[in-house]
Coordinates of C-alpha atoms in Angstrom, one line a residue:
X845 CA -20.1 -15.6 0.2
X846 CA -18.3 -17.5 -2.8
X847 CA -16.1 -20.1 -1.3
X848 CA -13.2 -19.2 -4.0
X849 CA -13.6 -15.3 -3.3
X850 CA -13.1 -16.1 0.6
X851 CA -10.1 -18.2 -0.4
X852 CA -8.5 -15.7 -3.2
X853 CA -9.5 -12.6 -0.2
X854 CA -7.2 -15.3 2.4
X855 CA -4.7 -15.7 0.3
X856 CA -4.2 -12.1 -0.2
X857 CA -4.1 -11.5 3.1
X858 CA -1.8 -13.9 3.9
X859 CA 0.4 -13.1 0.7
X860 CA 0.6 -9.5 2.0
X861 CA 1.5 -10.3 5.2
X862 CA 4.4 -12.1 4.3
X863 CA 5.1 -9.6 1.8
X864 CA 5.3 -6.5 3.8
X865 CA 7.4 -8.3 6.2
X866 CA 10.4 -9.2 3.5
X867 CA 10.5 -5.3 2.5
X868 CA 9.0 -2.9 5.5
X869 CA 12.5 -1.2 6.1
X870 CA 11.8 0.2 2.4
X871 CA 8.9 1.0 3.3
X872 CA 9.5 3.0 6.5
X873 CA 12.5 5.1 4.4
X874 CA 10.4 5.7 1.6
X875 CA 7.2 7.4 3.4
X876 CA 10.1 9.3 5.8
X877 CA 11.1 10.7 2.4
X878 CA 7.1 11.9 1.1
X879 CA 6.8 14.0 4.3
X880 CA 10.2 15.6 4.8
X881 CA 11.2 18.6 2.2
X882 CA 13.1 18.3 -0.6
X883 CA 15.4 20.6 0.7
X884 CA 16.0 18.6 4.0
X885 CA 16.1 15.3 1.9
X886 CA 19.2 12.9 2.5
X887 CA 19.9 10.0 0.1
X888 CA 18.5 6.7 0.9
X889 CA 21.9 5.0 2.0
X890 CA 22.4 8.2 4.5
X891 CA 18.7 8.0 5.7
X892 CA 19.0 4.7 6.4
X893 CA 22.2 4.8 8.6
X894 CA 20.9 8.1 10.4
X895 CA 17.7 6.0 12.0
X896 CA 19.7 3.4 12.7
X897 CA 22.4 5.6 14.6
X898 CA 19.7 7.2 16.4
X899 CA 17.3 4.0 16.7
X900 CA 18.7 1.0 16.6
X901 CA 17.7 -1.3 13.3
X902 CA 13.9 -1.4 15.2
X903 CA 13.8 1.8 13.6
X904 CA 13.5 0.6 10.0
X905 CA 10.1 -1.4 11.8
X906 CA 8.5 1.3 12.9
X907 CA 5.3 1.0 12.8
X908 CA 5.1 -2.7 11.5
X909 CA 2.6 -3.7 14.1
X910 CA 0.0 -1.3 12.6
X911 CA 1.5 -2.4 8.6
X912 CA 0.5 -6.0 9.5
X913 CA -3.2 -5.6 10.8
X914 CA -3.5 -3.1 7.7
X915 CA -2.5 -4.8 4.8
X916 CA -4.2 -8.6 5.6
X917 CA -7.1 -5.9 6.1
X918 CA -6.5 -4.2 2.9
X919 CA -5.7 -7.3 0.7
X920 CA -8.8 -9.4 2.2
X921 CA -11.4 -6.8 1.8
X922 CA -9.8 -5.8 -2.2
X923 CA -9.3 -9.2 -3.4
X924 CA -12.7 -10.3 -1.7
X925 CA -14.4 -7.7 -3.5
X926 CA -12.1 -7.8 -6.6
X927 CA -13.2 -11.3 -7.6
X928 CA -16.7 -10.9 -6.2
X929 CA -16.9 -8.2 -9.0
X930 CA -15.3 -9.7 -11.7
X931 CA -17.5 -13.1 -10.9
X932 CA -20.3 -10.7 -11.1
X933 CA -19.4 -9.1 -14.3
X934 CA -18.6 -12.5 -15.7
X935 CA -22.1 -13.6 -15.4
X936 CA -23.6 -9.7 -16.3
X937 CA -21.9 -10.3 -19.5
X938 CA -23.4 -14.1 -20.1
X939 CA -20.9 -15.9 -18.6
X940 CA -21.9 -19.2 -17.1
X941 CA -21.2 -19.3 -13.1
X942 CA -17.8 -21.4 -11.9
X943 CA -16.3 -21.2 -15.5
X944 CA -13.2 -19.8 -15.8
X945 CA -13.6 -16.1 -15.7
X946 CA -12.3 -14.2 -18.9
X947 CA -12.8 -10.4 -19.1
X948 CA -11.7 -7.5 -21.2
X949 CA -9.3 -4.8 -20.0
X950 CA -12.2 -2.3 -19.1
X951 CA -14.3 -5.0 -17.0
X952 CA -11.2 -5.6 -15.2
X953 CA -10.5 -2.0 -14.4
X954 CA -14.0 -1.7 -13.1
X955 CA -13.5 -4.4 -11.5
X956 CA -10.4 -3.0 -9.6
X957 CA -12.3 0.4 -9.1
X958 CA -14.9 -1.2 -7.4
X959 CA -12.9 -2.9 -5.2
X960 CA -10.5 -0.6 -4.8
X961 CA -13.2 2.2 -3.4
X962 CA -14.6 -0.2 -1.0
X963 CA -11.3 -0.9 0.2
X964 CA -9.9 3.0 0.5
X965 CA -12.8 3.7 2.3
X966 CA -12.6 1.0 4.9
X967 CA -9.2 0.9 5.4
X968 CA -8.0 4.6 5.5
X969 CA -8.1 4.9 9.6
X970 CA -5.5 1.9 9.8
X971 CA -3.2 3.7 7.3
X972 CA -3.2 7.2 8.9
X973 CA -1.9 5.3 12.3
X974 CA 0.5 3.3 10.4
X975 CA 2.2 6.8 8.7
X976 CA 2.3 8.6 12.2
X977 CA 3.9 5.8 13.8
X978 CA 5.8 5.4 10.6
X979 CA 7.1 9.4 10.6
X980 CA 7.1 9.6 14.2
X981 CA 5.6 12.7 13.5
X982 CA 2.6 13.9 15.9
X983 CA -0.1 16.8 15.0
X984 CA 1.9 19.4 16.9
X985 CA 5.0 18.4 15.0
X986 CA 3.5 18.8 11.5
X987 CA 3.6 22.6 9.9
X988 CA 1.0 21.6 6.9
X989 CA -0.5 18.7 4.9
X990 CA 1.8 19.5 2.1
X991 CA 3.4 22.3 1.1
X992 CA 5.3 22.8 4.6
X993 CA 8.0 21.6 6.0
X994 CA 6.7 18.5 7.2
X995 CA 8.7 16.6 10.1
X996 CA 10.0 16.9 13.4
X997 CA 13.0 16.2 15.2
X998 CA 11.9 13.6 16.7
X999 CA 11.5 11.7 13.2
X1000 CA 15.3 10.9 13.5
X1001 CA 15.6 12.7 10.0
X1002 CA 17.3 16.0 8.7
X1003 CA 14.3 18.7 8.8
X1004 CA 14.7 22.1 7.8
X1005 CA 15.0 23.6 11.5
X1006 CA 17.5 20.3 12.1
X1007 CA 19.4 20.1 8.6
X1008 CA 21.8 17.7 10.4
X1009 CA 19.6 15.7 12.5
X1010 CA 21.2 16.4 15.8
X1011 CA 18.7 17.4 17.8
X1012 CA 16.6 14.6 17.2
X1013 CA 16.0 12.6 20.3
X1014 CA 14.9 9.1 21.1
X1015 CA 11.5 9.0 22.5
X1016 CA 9.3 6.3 23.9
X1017 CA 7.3 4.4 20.8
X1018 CA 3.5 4.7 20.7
X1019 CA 1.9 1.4 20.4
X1020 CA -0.8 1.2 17.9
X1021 CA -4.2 1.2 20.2
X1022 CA -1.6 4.4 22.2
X1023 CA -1.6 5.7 18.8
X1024 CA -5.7 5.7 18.1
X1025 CA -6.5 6.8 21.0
X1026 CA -3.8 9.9 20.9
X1027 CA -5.0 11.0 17.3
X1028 CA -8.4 10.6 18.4
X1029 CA -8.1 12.9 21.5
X1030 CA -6.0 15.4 19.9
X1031 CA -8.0 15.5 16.9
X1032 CA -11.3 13.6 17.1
X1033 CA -12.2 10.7 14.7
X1034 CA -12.7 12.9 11.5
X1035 CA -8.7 12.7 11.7
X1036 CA -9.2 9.0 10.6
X1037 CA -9.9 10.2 7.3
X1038 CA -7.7 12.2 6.3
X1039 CA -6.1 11.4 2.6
X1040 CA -9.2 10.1 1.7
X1041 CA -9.4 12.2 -1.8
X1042 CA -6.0 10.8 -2.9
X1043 CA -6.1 7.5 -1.8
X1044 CA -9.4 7.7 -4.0
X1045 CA -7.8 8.8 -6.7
X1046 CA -4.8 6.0 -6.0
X1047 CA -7.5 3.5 -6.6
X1048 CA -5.8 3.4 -9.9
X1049 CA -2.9 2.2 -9.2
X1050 CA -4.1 -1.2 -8.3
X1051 CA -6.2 -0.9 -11.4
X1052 CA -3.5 -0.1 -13.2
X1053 CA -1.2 -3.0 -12.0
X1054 CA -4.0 -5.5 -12.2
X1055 CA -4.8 -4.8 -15.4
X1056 CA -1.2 -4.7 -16.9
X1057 CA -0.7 -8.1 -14.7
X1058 CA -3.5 -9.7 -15.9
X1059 CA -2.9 -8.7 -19.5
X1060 CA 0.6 -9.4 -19.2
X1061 CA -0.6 -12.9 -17.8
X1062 CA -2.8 -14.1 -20.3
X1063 CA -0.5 -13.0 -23.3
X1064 CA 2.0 -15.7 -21.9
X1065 CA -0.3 -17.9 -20.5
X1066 CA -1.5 -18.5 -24.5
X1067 CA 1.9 -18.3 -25.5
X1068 CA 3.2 -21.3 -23.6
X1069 CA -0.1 -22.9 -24.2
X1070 CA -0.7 -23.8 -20.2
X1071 CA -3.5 -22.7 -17.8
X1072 CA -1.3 -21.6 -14.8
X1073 CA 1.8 -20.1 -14.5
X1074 CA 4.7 -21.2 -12.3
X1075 CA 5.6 -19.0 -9.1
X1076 CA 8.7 -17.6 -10.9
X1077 CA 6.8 -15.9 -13.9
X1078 CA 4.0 -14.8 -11.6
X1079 CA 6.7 -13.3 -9.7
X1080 CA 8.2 -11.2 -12.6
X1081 CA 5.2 -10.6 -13.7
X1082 CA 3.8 -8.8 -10.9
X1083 CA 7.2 -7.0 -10.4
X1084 CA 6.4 -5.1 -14.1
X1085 CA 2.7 -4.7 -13.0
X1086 CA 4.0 -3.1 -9.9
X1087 CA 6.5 -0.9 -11.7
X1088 CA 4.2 0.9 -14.3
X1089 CA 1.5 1.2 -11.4
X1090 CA 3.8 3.1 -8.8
X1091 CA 5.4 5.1 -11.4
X1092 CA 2.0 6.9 -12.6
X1093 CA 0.6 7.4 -9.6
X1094 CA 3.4 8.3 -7.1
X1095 CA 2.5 11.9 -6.8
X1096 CA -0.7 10.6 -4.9
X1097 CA 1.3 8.9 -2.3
X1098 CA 3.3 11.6 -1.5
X1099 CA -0.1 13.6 -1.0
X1100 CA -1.6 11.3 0.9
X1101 CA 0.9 10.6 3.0
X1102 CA 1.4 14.7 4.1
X1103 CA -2.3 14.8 4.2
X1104 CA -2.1 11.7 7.0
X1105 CA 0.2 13.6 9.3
X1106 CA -1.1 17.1 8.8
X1107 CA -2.3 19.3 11.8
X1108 CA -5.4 19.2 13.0
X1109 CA -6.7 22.8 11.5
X1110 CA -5.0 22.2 8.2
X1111 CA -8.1 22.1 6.0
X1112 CA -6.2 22.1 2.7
X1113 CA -7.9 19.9 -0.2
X1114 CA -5.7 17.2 -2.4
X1115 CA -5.3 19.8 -5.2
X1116 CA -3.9 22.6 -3.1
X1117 CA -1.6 20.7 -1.4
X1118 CA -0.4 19.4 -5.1
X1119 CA -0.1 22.7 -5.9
X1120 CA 1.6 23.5 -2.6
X1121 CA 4.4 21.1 -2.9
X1122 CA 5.4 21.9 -6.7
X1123 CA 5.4 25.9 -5.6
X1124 CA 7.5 25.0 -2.4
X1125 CA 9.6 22.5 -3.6
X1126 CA 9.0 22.0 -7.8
X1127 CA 7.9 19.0 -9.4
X1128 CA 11.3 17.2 -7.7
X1129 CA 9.1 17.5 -4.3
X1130 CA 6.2 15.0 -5.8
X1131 CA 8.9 12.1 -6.1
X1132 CA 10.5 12.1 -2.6
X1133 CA 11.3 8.9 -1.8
X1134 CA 10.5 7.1 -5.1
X1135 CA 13.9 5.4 -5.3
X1136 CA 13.1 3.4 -2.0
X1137 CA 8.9 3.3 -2.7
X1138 CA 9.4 1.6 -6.3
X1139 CA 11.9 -1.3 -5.1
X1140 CA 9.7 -1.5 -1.9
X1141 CA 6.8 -1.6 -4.2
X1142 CA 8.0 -4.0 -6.5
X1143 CA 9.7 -6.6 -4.6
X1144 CA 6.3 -6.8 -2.3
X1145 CA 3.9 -6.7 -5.1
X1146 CA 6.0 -9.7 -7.0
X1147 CA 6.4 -11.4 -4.0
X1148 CA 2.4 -10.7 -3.0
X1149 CA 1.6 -12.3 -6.6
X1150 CA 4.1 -15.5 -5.8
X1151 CA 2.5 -15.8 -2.0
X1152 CA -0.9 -15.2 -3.2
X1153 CA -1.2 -18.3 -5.9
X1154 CA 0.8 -20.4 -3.9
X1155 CA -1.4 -19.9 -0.7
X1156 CA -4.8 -20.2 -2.8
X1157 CA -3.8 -23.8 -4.7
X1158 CA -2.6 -24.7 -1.0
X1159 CA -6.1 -23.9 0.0
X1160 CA -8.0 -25.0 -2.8
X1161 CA -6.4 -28.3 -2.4
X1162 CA -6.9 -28.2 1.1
X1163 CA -10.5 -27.9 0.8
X1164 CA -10.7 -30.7 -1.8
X1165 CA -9.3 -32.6 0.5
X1166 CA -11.7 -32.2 3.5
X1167 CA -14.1 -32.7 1.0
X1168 CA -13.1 -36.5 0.1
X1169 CA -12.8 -37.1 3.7
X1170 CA -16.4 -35.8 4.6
X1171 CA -17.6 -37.9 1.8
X1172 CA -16.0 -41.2 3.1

């Protein structure tokens, strides 16, 4: 293992962590939104206050336990494997090893599709627990993957058979190994992998806001004539990257997200349950939740980009430093 790739994959993990935790209520309205109709939708100030009337402001958290452990997964294994792949295509392309690593927009996209695919595939089982603790919604509550109706009352949102949200109940709150282990009785481990094909196919979106950050970085990195940038422009930086990336691809996360608490016998593919959604509900019924998703999105990813080079240079100097002291 490359020192540097360890430290960029720790830094991730760390950035996201503290990340996720500045912006999770966003996070919890916005994936509410993907799985509930569009015509059982409420606006983001009235969802908001609903699961707070009905759950106290730990509602907004739910699932945060199972957010944590995923994303300092998530963001260790991609940036791990981002830089191990852009290291290696440095070198592929006659690069000399430990100089600065300068690639074009397509090795960078590779790059991000490599580790991207690694990371989908690793990863996915933490994410399907996270959105049913997230939705509250259990396979029994779930009509389909996509095109349904999908919630419950006991999400503590308006559903079609609850327009108003009164009959939705507290209940007692899974905890995350409660949650494994219920999926995985109910539905066996394949359930695990459910939203596999779009979060494939989401694979572009950190491509896409990798690329646009790194191009965005180097345009004003040789404009000001310096090698780093302060946390400040990093931070706007990665809101833009995050901005153009969630807007292309959100039609995938509302897939995904339907396909993560779908019932057991729904066998519908990614395409069919696109298709579902936009018969049932128009092309309005691919953006649920996109008001809360992109200032969720963009606030972490800026503030991911701002943790991320901070905690590196922290460690990098670290290290330099327990260096010099093992020398002496």
């Amino acid at each position: 293992m490359s020192d540097d790739n360890v430290l960029h994959a720790i830094a991730g993990a760390g950035g996201g962590i503290l990340s996720t935790l500045l912006t999770y209520p966003l996070l919890t309205l916005s994936t509410r939104s993907q799985i509930e109709s569009r015509r059982a939708s409420s606006s983001f100030v009235d969802a908001a206050r609903r699961i707070i009337d009905r759950e106290g402001l730990t509602g907004l958290y739910s699932g945060l336990e199972s957010a944590i452990f995923g994303i300092s997964v998530t963001n260790f294994v991609y940036y791990y494997w981002y830089e191990w792949s852009r290291s290696a295509l440095h070198v592929r392309s006659g690069g000399r090893p430990g100089a600065r690593i300068e690639l074009g927009v397509v090795q960078n996209m590779l790059a991000g599709a490599l580790a991207g695919s690694a990371t989908v595939l690793i990863t996915n089982p933490i994410w399907v627990v996270n959105t049913r603790m997230t939705a509250k919604a259990g396979p029994a509550s779930v009509q389909s993957s996509a095109g349904s109706d999908a919630g419950s009352d006991r999400e503590g949102l308006p559903t079609i058979e609850d327009p108003s949200g009164t009959k939705a109940l507290q209940k007692k709150k899974l905890s995350t190994i409660g949650a494994v282990l219920k999926i995985a009785r109910e539905e066996g481990w394949g359930a695990f992998f459910k939203g596999v094909a779009p979060a494939l196919v989401l694979v572009a979106n950190p491509i896409l806001q990798y690329t646009v950050f790194e191009w965005l970085k180097k345009k004003v990195t040789e404009k000001r004539g310096v090698r780093n940038l302060d946390a400040k422009m990093v931070f706007v930086l990665g809101a833009l990257a995050k901005l153009v990336a969630t807007a292309s691809t959100y039609p995938y996360i509302t897939v995904k997200s339907r396909m993560h608490v779908a019932k057991t016998n729904d066998k519908k593919g990614m395409v069919q349950a696109l298709k579902d959604i936009i018969k049932r509900e128009g092309w309005a019924g691919l953006y649920g939740g996109i008001g809360p998703k992109l200032i969720q999105s963009v606030i972490t990813a800026a503030f991911l980009f701002a943790f991320k080079d901070a905690l590196f240079l922290a460690a990098v100097q670290a290290r330099s430093r327990a260096a010099l002291v093992k020398r002496k």
